Structures are given as C-alpha cells and as structure tokens.
Amino acid sequence: MPRLADTPLSVLDLAPIREGGSAADSFRESVALAQLTERLGYTRYWLAEHHSIEGIASAATAVLIGHVAGATQRIRVGSGGIMLPNHPPLVIAEQFGTLETLYPGRIDLGLGRAPGSDGATMAAMRRDPYAGVEDFPQRLEELQGFLGDEQPGQRVRAVPGQGTKVPIWLLGSSGYSAQLAARLGLPFAFAAQFAPGYLFEALRLYRDNFRPSAVLERPHAMVGLPVIAAENDAIAEYLATTARQKFLGMIRGQRTCAKPPVEHLEMSPMEERQLQQFLGAAIVGGPETVREGLAAILEQTGADELMLNTDVFSLEDRLKSYEIIAEVWRA
C-alpha cells in the first residue's frame, strides 16, 4: 500500500465566494493559496467549472487557470474539471493548447460530463440536456485528435493546441468515467469530495478493466477528498460548519455564498443522512486526526494521488489547513 509521505498531494480549488466578499476576493485568494501550496510541495492545483452558482467564481475556468499559472512557477495547474459536453472540443483544445504554450509542461486537462449547473443555466448555455450521455466518448476522441499530432488530410486544426498533447484525466463520481478511463488507458480521478458512496466500486472497475495505452502502462487513480486541518479537533469541527452549511443549503434548494462557521447546526435526521452522503469521506481534525485519516484512505483505496479541498470561511484558516496537512505529510 502507498505511504502518505510517498503519495503526491494536490489542491482542488472551487474559488469560493464568501458572504460579504466578492469574486475579485476569491481570485486574489486563489493566487495566495496556489503560491503557498507550491512552496509547500503540492503537485497540482485544479479549478472546477461551475455556472450560475452564487458562491463559486470559477465559471471561466480556463481563464482562471491562466491567471493562477501566471502567478506561480512550478506547480501544475489544471481543471478538475472542464465539463466536456458544455463546449465544442475544438474550443477546449484551443484554450488548453494556448495555456500549454504559455506554461509548457504545467497544464492538466481534467474532464467531466456533468453540466456543472441547473437546467435553466444549461439552456442559457445552449447545452443539449442529453449531451454527454451517449456521445461523451466521441467528444473525447475529437478533443484528443485536436491535441494530438496532426493527421494526414486533417482539415480542421486547433491552433494553438495541435501537437501539445496536454495530459487528459477523466473525472467522475460513478462507474461510467472509471470504465471509460480504463478502456482508453487514461488517468482517473474520483470525486469523493462530494460523492464518496461509489468510490471503492469505481476504483475497482477502473483497475480491473484498465488497458495500457501510449499515455499509461498501468492504472493511475487520484481520489478527491474534503479535508479540514486545524490546531485541534474542536477548532477543525467548528471550521467545518461552513462546508456543512453549503451542502445543507443545496439539500434545501438554497445555493448561497460561503457562510461563517457556527457553534451548532440545526438539521433533521433526513438532512443529516443526506449530508453524510455528500461529506462521508471528509477528514476533519487536528494534525494527528488528519494523519490517521489520510493514511486510512490510502490503505483503503491504494490511491496513487490525493487531491484535497479545504472549504472553510477565511483565507487564513484555509492556508493554515494546507500548511498543517503538509507538515503531517512530510512527517
């Protein structure tokens, strides 16, 4: 089984907007977090595509990736993920080909097939509600063609993009992307930061069905996790109420900006069960609790990488969380 000290750790940033804050604040804080985690030795810094959600500022994901990459030197910056059915493959290839040209060897392209929005927003994006259900593999193949070497007789090219071979990851919270990544020999990232229920089955499907490719000789699985580290368990549990309020709001049909932590959350037994479905993989606590939790996840999953999302209210607490995790990791 992999050891924590030998396992690459990375950052998932949802570019949260705080209550009383702004998107501009979010962008400044993303840069501050990326610069800190680069110094601490984290491997990747990924941003996720969402649309028309009051508390998330990463809608123009490729633009924000470029902003973060331009403010850092070494850390890989990418998408976790771009929702492929929302965009023509040529446009994605041009955007990420541009990013790879500007920041060579530092760009990742993680792809998902969810809309990242509600039905009304999907309609505003002119997105076919069935897009990605049946045609996701064809869209992916088209995208790979635009990022790969130019083929004889190829009429449409991504400029820039063609030949950049930006690394593609498939992201998912079910078995679909796991099996597709296995069939194509691509790396796979599971979104246990919000949907842990299918984690072990998805990893099994990925590994059991993996076919070596020009990209990978053996399966490479990353697990996304919600992790909140603080000086002790009590402080971490208090800080975690910000994320719990966010998911409670989703359960209640209320998407809002990030709220300050509270001493106590009122919820029904059904809401508590639903919250557990979202955050069942969360690791919340002081340094020893976090160390034990990360080690347990590695033992249970055999993950090749871990991608951590710390969802707390203040930038100071967010930076501190990643610092504590890095200290635990190095030890």
mmCIF file of N, CA, C and O in Angstrom, residues 234-299:
data_model
loop_
_atom_site.group_PDB
_atom_site.id
_atom_site.type_symbol
_atom_site.label_atom_id
_atom_site.label_comp_id
_atom_site.label_asym_id
_atom_site.label_seq_id
_atom_site.Cartn_x
_atom_site.Cartn_y
_atom_site.Cartn_z
ATOM 1 N N ALA A 234 -11.421 20.164 17.851
ATOM 2 C CA ALA A 234 -12.560 21.037 18.135
ATOM 3 C C ALA A 234 -12.589 22.235 17.184
ATOM 4 O O ALA A 234 -13.654 22.599 16.664
ATOM 5 N N ILE A 235 -11.434 22.855 16.954
ATOM 6 C CA ILE A 235 -11.386 24.002 16.044
ATOM 7 C C ILE A 235 -11.738 23.559 14.629
ATOM 8 O O ILE A 235 -12.501 24.231 13.917
ATOM 9 N N ALA A 236 -11.205 22.411 14.209
ATOM 10 C CA ALA A 236 -11.486 21.920 12.858
ATOM 11 C C ALA A 236 -12.979 21.640 12.675
ATOM 12 O O ALA A 236 -13.558 21.967 11.634
ATOM 13 N N GLU A 237 -13.615 21.035 13.688
ATOM 14 C CA GLU A 237 -15.050 20.752 13.598
ATOM 15 C C GLU A 237 -15.850 22.046 13.492
ATOM 16 O O GLU A 237 -16.838 22.124 12.757
ATOM 17 N N TYR A 238 -15.431 23.050 14.205
ATOM 18 C CA TYR A 238 -16.100 24.353 14.126
ATOM 19 C C TYR A 238 -15.953 24.952 12.731
ATOM 20 O O TYR A 238 -16.935 25.393 12.118
ATOM 21 N N LEU A 239 -14.732 24.937 12.174
ATOM 22 C CA LEU A 239 -14.497 25.478 10.838
ATOM 23 C C LEU A 239 -15.277 24.709 9.774
ATOM 24 O O LEU A 239 -15.704 25.282 8.763
ATOM 25 N N ALA A 240 -15.488 23.411 10.009
ATOM 26 C CA ALA A 240 -16.168 22.569 9.029
ATOM 27 C C ALA A 240 -17.639 22.916 8.869
ATOM 28 O O ALA A 240 -18.278 22.487 7.897
ATOM 29 N N THR A 241 -18.198 23.689 9.784
ATOM 30 C CA THR A 241 -19.614 24.047 9.654
ATOM 31 C C THR A 241 -19.868 24.949 8.446
ATOM 32 O O THR A 241 -20.998 25.020 7.957
ATOM 33 N N THR A 242 -18.841 25.613 7.925
ATOM 34 C CA THR A 242 -19.020 26.386 6.693
ATOM 35 C C THR A 242 -19.379 25.464 5.534
ATOM 36 O O THR A 242 -20.351 25.713 4.800
ATOM 37 N N ALA A 243 -18.629 24.391 5.347
ATOM 38 C CA ALA A 243 -18.925 23.436 4.270
ATOM 39 C C ALA A 243 -20.249 22.735 4.516
ATOM 40 O O ALA A 243 -21.027 22.502 3.580
ATOM 41 N N ARG A 244 -20.521 22.408 5.757
ATOM 42 C CA ARG A 244 -21.789 21.715 6.052
ATOM 43 C C ARG A 244 -22.984 22.614 5.770
ATOM 44 O O ARG A 244 -24.015 22.140 5.276
ATOM 45 N N GLN A 245 -22.850 23.907 6.046
ATOM 46 C CA GLN A 245 -23.927 24.842 5.705
ATOM 47 C C GLN A 245 -24.139 24.913 4.198
ATOM 48 O O GLN A 245 -25.270 25.021 3.717
ATOM 49 N N LYS A 246 -23.045 24.850 3.434
ATOM 50 C CA LYS A 246 -23.161 24.894 1.975
ATOM 51 C C LYS A 246 -23.956 23.700 1.461
ATOM 52 O O LYS A 246 -24.886 23.859 0.647
ATOM 53 N N PHE A 247 -23.621 22.510 1.935
ATOM 54 C CA PHE A 247 -24.322 21.329 1.448
ATOM 55 C C PHE A 247 -25.745 21.260 1.988
ATOM 56 O O PHE A 247 -26.653 20.784 1.291
ATOM 57 N N LEU A 248 -25.965 21.732 3.199
ATOM 58 C CA LEU A 248 -27.338 21.821 3.696
ATOM 59 C C LEU A 248 -28.166 22.756 2.824
ATOM 60 O O LEU A 248 -29.343 22.485 2.534
ATOM 61 N N GLY A 249 -27.566 23.859 2.401
ATOM 62 C CA GLY A 249 -28.252 24.775 1.500
ATOM 63 C C GLY A 249 -28.624 24.091 0.192
ATOM 64 O O GLY A 249 -29.736 24.290 -0.328
ATOM 65 N N MET A 250 -27.716 23.272 -0.361
ATOM 66 C CA MET A 250 -28.017 22.534 -1.583
ATOM 67 C C MET A 250 -29.171 21.576 -1.366
ATOM 68 O O MET A 250 -30.076 21.465 -2.203
ATOM 69 N N ILE A 251 -29.152 20.880 -0.223
ATOM 70 C CA ILE A 251 -30.236 19.952 0.101
ATOM 71 C C ILE A 251 -31.571 20.680 0.171
ATOM 72 O O ILE A 251 -32.612 20.174 -0.259
ATOM 73 N N ARG A 252 -31.532 21.906 0.678
ATOM 74 C CA ARG A 252 -32.757 22.699 0.855
ATOM 75 C C ARG A 252 -33.082 23.562 -0.354
ATOM 76 O O ARG A 252 -34.018 24.361 -0.318
ATOM 77 N N GLY A 253 -32.305 23.414 -1.424
ATOM 78 C CA GLY A 253 -32.557 24.197 -2.627
ATOM 79 C C GLY A 253 -32.128 25.635 -2.524
ATOM 80 O O GLY A 253 -32.660 26.503 -3.220
ATOM 81 N N GLN A 254 -31.126 25.900 -1.659
ATOM 82 C CA GLN A 254 -30.654 27.274 -1.445
ATOM 83 C C GLN A 254 -29.136 27.316 -1.650
ATOM 84 O O GLN A 254 -28.384 26.912 -0.770
ATOM 85 N N ARG A 255 -28.714 27.783 -2.796
ATOM 86 C CA ARG A 255 -27.276 27.908 -3.071
ATOM 87 C C ARG A 255 -26.846 29.324 -2.717
ATOM 88 O O ARG A 255 -27.350 30.288 -3.294
ATOM 89 N N THR A 256 -25.952 29.454 -1.757
ATOM 90 C CA THR A 256 -25.551 30.779 -1.283
ATOM 91 C C THR A 256 -24.036 30.880 -1.226
ATOM 92 O O THR A 256 -23.311 29.899 -1.433
ATOM 93 N N CYS A 257 -23.566 32.071 -0.903
ATOM 94 C CA CYS A 257 -22.140 32.259 -0.669
ATOM 95 C C CYS A 257 -21.720 31.539 0.605
ATOM 96 O O CYS A 257 -22.555 31.170 1.440
ATOM 97 N N ALA A 258 -20.406 31.325 0.754
ATOM 98 C CA ALA A 258 -19.892 30.642 1.936
ATOM 99 C C ALA A 258 -20.238 31.432 3.191
ATOM 100 O O ALA A 258 -20.071 32.648 3.242
ATOM 101 N N LYS A 259 -20.726 30.727 4.197
ATOM 102 C CA LYS A 259 -21.168 31.366 5.431
ATOM 103 C C LYS A 259 -20.145 31.163 6.545
ATOM 104 O O LYS A 259 -19.419 30.166 6.559
ATOM 105 N N PRO A 260 -20.092 32.092 7.500
ATOM 106 C CA PRO A 260 -19.172 31.930 8.628
ATOM 107 C C PRO A 260 -19.504 30.676 9.432
ATOM 108 O O PRO A 260 -20.650 30.210 9.428
ATOM 109 N N PRO A 261 -18.521 30.102 10.101
ATOM 110 C CA PRO A 261 -18.799 28.922 10.928
ATOM 111 C C PRO A 261 -19.728 29.259 12.090
ATOM 112 O O PRO A 261 -19.811 30.405 12.527
ATOM 113 N N VAL A 262 -20.425 28.236 12.564
ATOM 114 C CA VAL A 262 -21.378 28.398 13.674
ATOM 115 C C VAL A 262 -21.122 27.314 14.711
ATOM 116 O O VAL A 262 -20.518 26.281 14.419
ATOM 117 N N GLU A 263 -21.591 27.558 15.925
ATOM 118 C CA GLU A 263 -21.392 26.593 17.007
ATOM 119 C C GLU A 263 -22.271 25.356 16.848
ATOM 120 O O GLU A 263 -21.900 24.258 17.257
ATOM 121 N N HIS A 264 -23.455 25.555 16.240
ATOM 122 C CA HIS A 264 -24.383 24.426 16.149
ATOM 123 C C HIS A 264 -25.208 24.544 14.872
ATOM 124 O O HIS A 264 -25.611 25.643 14.486
ATOM 125 N N LEU A 265 -25.454 23.404 14.208
ATOM 126 C CA LEU A 265 -26.272 23.367 13.006
ATOM 127 C C LEU A 265 -27.568 22.628 13.293
ATOM 128 O O LEU A 265 -27.551 21.517 13.828
ATOM 129 N N GLU A 266 -28.672 23.247 12.946
ATOM 130 C CA GLU A 266 -29.973 22.604 13.095
ATOM 131 C C GLU A 266 -30.305 21.862 11.807
ATOM 132 O O GLU A 266 -30.306 22.444 10.725
ATOM 133 N N MET A 267 -30.588 20.574 11.926
ATOM 134 C CA MET A 267 -30.981 19.799 10.751
ATOM 135 C C MET A 267 -31.823 18.615 11.179
ATOM 136 O O MET A 267 -31.728 18.128 12.316
ATOM 137 N N SER A 268 -32.634 18.131 10.264
ATOM 138 C CA SER A 268 -33.471 16.966 10.534
ATOM 139 C C SER A 268 -32.641 15.693 10.376
ATOM 140 O O SER A 268 -31.575 15.715 9.749
ATOM 141 N N PRO A 269 -33.124 14.566 10.897
ATOM 142 C CA PRO A 269 -32.405 13.298 10.693
ATOM 143 C C PRO A 269 -32.205 12.975 9.213
ATOM 144 O O PRO A 269 -31.156 12.462 8.825
ATOM 145 N N MET A 270 -33.200 13.283 8.382
ATOM 146 C CA MET A 270 -33.062 13.016 6.946
ATOM 147 C C MET A 270 -31.964 13.898 6.352
ATOM 148 O O MET A 270 -31.143 13.427 5.549
ATOM 149 N N GLU A 271 -31.932 15.172 6.741
ATOM 150 C CA GLU A 271 -30.887 16.062 6.245
ATOM 151 C C GLU A 271 -29.512 15.597 6.712
ATOM 152 O O GLU A 271 -28.529 15.685 5.964
ATOM 153 N N GLU A 272 -29.454 15.090 7.927
ATOM 154 C CA GLU A 272 -28.172 14.591 8.435
ATOM 155 C C GLU A 272 -27.676 13.413 7.600
ATOM 156 O O GLU A 272 -26.486 13.316 7.287
ATOM 157 N N ARG A 273 -28.593 12.530 7.213
ATOM 158 C CA ARG A 273 -28.213 11.396 6.362
ATOM 159 C C ARG A 273 -27.777 11.877 4.981
ATOM 160 O O ARG A 273 -26.791 11.373 4.417
ATOM 161 N N GLN A 274 -28.489 12.857 4.442
ATOM 162 C CA GLN A 274 -28.116 13.395 3.139
ATOM 163 C C GLN A 274 -26.762 14.095 3.191
ATOM 164 O O GLN A 274 -25.945 13.982 2.267
ATOM 165 N N LEU A 275 -26.507 14.803 4.271
ATOM 166 C CA LEU A 275 -25.223 15.467 4.443
ATOM 167 C C LEU A 275 -24.093 14.443 4.479
ATOM 168 O O LEU A 275 -23.012 14.653 3.904
ATOM 169 N N GLN A 276 -24.355 13.323 5.127
ATOM 170 C CA GLN A 276 -23.361 12.261 5.192
ATOM 171 C C GLN A 276 -23.078 11.687 3.806
ATOM 172 O O GLN A 276 -21.937 11.304 3.498
ATOM 173 N N GLN A 277 -24.079 11.660 2.949
ATOM 174 C CA GLN A 277 -23.870 11.171 1.587
ATOM 175 C C GLN A 277 -22.912 12.082 0.815
ATOM 176 O O GLN A 277 -22.147 11.621 -0.025
ATOM 177 N N PHE A 278 -22.983 13.378 1.091
ATOM 178 C CA PHE A 278 -22.078 14.321 0.438
ATOM 179 C C PHE A 278 -20.680 14.297 1.062
ATOM 180 O O PHE A 278 -19.668 14.323 0.351
ATOM 181 N N LEU A 279 -20.626 14.295 2.386
ATOM 182 C CA LEU A 279 -19.363 14.536 3.098
ATOM 183 C C LEU A 279 -18.878 13.330 3.896
ATOM 184 O O LEU A 279 -18.107 13.469 4.841
ATOM 185 N N GLY A 280 -19.295 12.147 3.498
ATOM 186 C CA GLY A 280 -18.917 10.955 4.242
ATOM 187 C C GLY A 280 -17.439 10.651 4.243
ATOM 188 O O GLY A 280 -16.944 9.945 5.127
ATOM 189 N N ALA A 281 -16.705 11.168 3.254
ATOM 190 C CA ALA A 281 -15.258 10.914 3.193
ATOM 191 C C ALA A 281 -14.445 12.027 3.835
ATOM 192 O O ALA A 281 -13.210 11.986 3.808
ATOM 193 N N ALA A 282 -15.105 13.029 4.412
ATOM 194 C CA ALA A 282 -14.389 14.189 4.954
ATOM 195 C C ALA A 282 -13.462 13.798 6.100
ATOM 196 O O ALA A 282 -13.809 12.979 6.957
ATOM 197 N N ILE A 283 -12.290 14.410 6.098
ATOM 198 C CA ILE A 283 -11.326 14.254 7.193
ATOM 199 C C ILE A 283 -11.218 15.608 7.870
ATOM 200 O O ILE A 283 -10.790 16.586 7.256
ATOM 201 N N VAL A 284 -11.622 15.666 9.120
ATOM 202 C CA VAL A 284 -11.708 16.929 9.854
ATOM 203 C C VAL A 284 -11.051 16.742 11.208
ATOM 204 O O VAL A 284 -11.440 15.860 11.975
ATOM 205 N N GLY A 285 -10.036 17.567 11.508
ATOM 206 C CA GLY A 285 -9.421 17.431 12.827
ATOM 207 C C GLY A 285 -8.076 18.104 12.942
ATOM 208 O O GLY A 285 -7.613 18.813 12.044
ATOM 209 N N GLY A 286 -7.443 17.852 14.081
ATOM 210 C CA GLY A 286 -6.095 18.316 14.321
ATOM 211 C C GLY A 286 -5.084 17.468 13.573
ATOM 212 O O GLY A 286 -5.459 16.522 12.859
ATOM 213 N N PRO A 287 -3.799 17.754 13.714
ATOM 214 C CA PRO A 287 -2.775 17.064 12.922
ATOM 215 C C PRO A 287 -2.819 15.543 13.007
ATOM 216 O O PRO A 287 -2.729 14.864 11.974
ATOM 217 N N GLU A 288 -2.976 14.983 14.200
ATOM 218 C CA GLU A 288 -2.964 13.528 14.330
ATOM 219 C C GLU A 288 -4.198 12.903 13.696
ATOM 220 O O GLU A 288 -4.119 11.868 13.029
ATOM 221 N N THR A 289 -5.357 13.538 13.873
ATOM 222 C CA THR A 289 -6.586 13.034 13.255
ATOM 223 C C THR A 289 -6.464 13.048 11.735
ATOM 224 O O THR A 289 -6.874 12.097 11.050
ATOM 225 N N VAL A 290 -5.896 14.127 11.201
ATOM 226 C CA VAL A 290 -5.725 14.225 9.748
ATOM 227 C C VAL A 290 -4.731 13.180 9.259
ATOM 228 O O VAL A 290 -4.953 12.527 8.224
ATOM 229 N N ARG A 291 -3.648 13.009 9.980
ATOM 230 C CA ARG A 291 -2.663 11.994 9.578
ATOM 231 C C ARG A 291 -3.307 10.615 9.521
ATOM 232 O O ARG A 291 -3.144 9.869 8.546
ATOM 233 N N GLU A 292 -4.035 10.266 10.560
ATOM 234 C CA GLU A 292 -4.687 8.954 10.601
ATOM 235 C C GLU A 292 -5.724 8.812 9.492
ATOM 236 O O GLU A 292 -5.841 7.749 8.860
ATOM 237 N N GLY A 293 -6.468 9.884 9.233
ATOM 238 C CA GLY A 293 -7.494 9.826 8.201
ATOM 239 C C GLY A 293 -6.917 9.659 6.808
ATOM 240 O O GLY A 293 -7.403 8.844 6.011
ATOM 241 N N LEU A 294 -5.855 10.409 6.494
ATOM 242 C CA LEU A 294 -5.227 10.285 5.180
ATOM 243 C C LEU A 294 -4.583 8.914 5.003
ATOM 244 O O LEU A 294 -4.683 8.299 3.935
ATOM 245 N N ALA A 295 -3.930 8.421 6.058
ATOM 246 C CA ALA A 295 -3.309 7.100 5.988
ATOM 247 C C ALA A 295 -4.367 6.018 5.776
ATOM 248 O O ALA A 295 -4.156 5.064 5.010
ATOM 249 N N ALA A 296 -5.513 6.165 6.441
ATOM 250 C CA ALA A 296 -6.584 5.185 6.287
ATOM 251 C C ALA A 296 -7.139 5.183 4.868
ATOM 252 O O ALA A 296 -7.392 4.120 4.283
ATOM 253 N N ILE A 297 -7.339 6.365 4.298
ATOM 254 C CA ILE A 297 -7.840 6.451 2.922
ATOM 255 C C ILE A 297 -6.863 5.792 1.951
ATOM 256 O O ILE A 297 -7.263 5.054 1.032
ATOM 257 N N LEU A 298 -5.584 6.037 2.148
ATOM 258 C CA LEU A 298 -4.590 5.409 1.274
ATOM 259 C C LEU A 298 -4.615 3.892 1.411
ATOM 260 O O LEU A 298 -4.534 3.166 0.417
ATOM 261 N N GLU A 299 -4.741 3.409 2.635
ATOM 262 C CA GLU A 299 -4.789 1.956 2.854
ATOM 263 C C GLU A 299 -6.037 1.356 2.214
ATOM 264 O O GLU A 299 -5.990 0.283 1.615
#
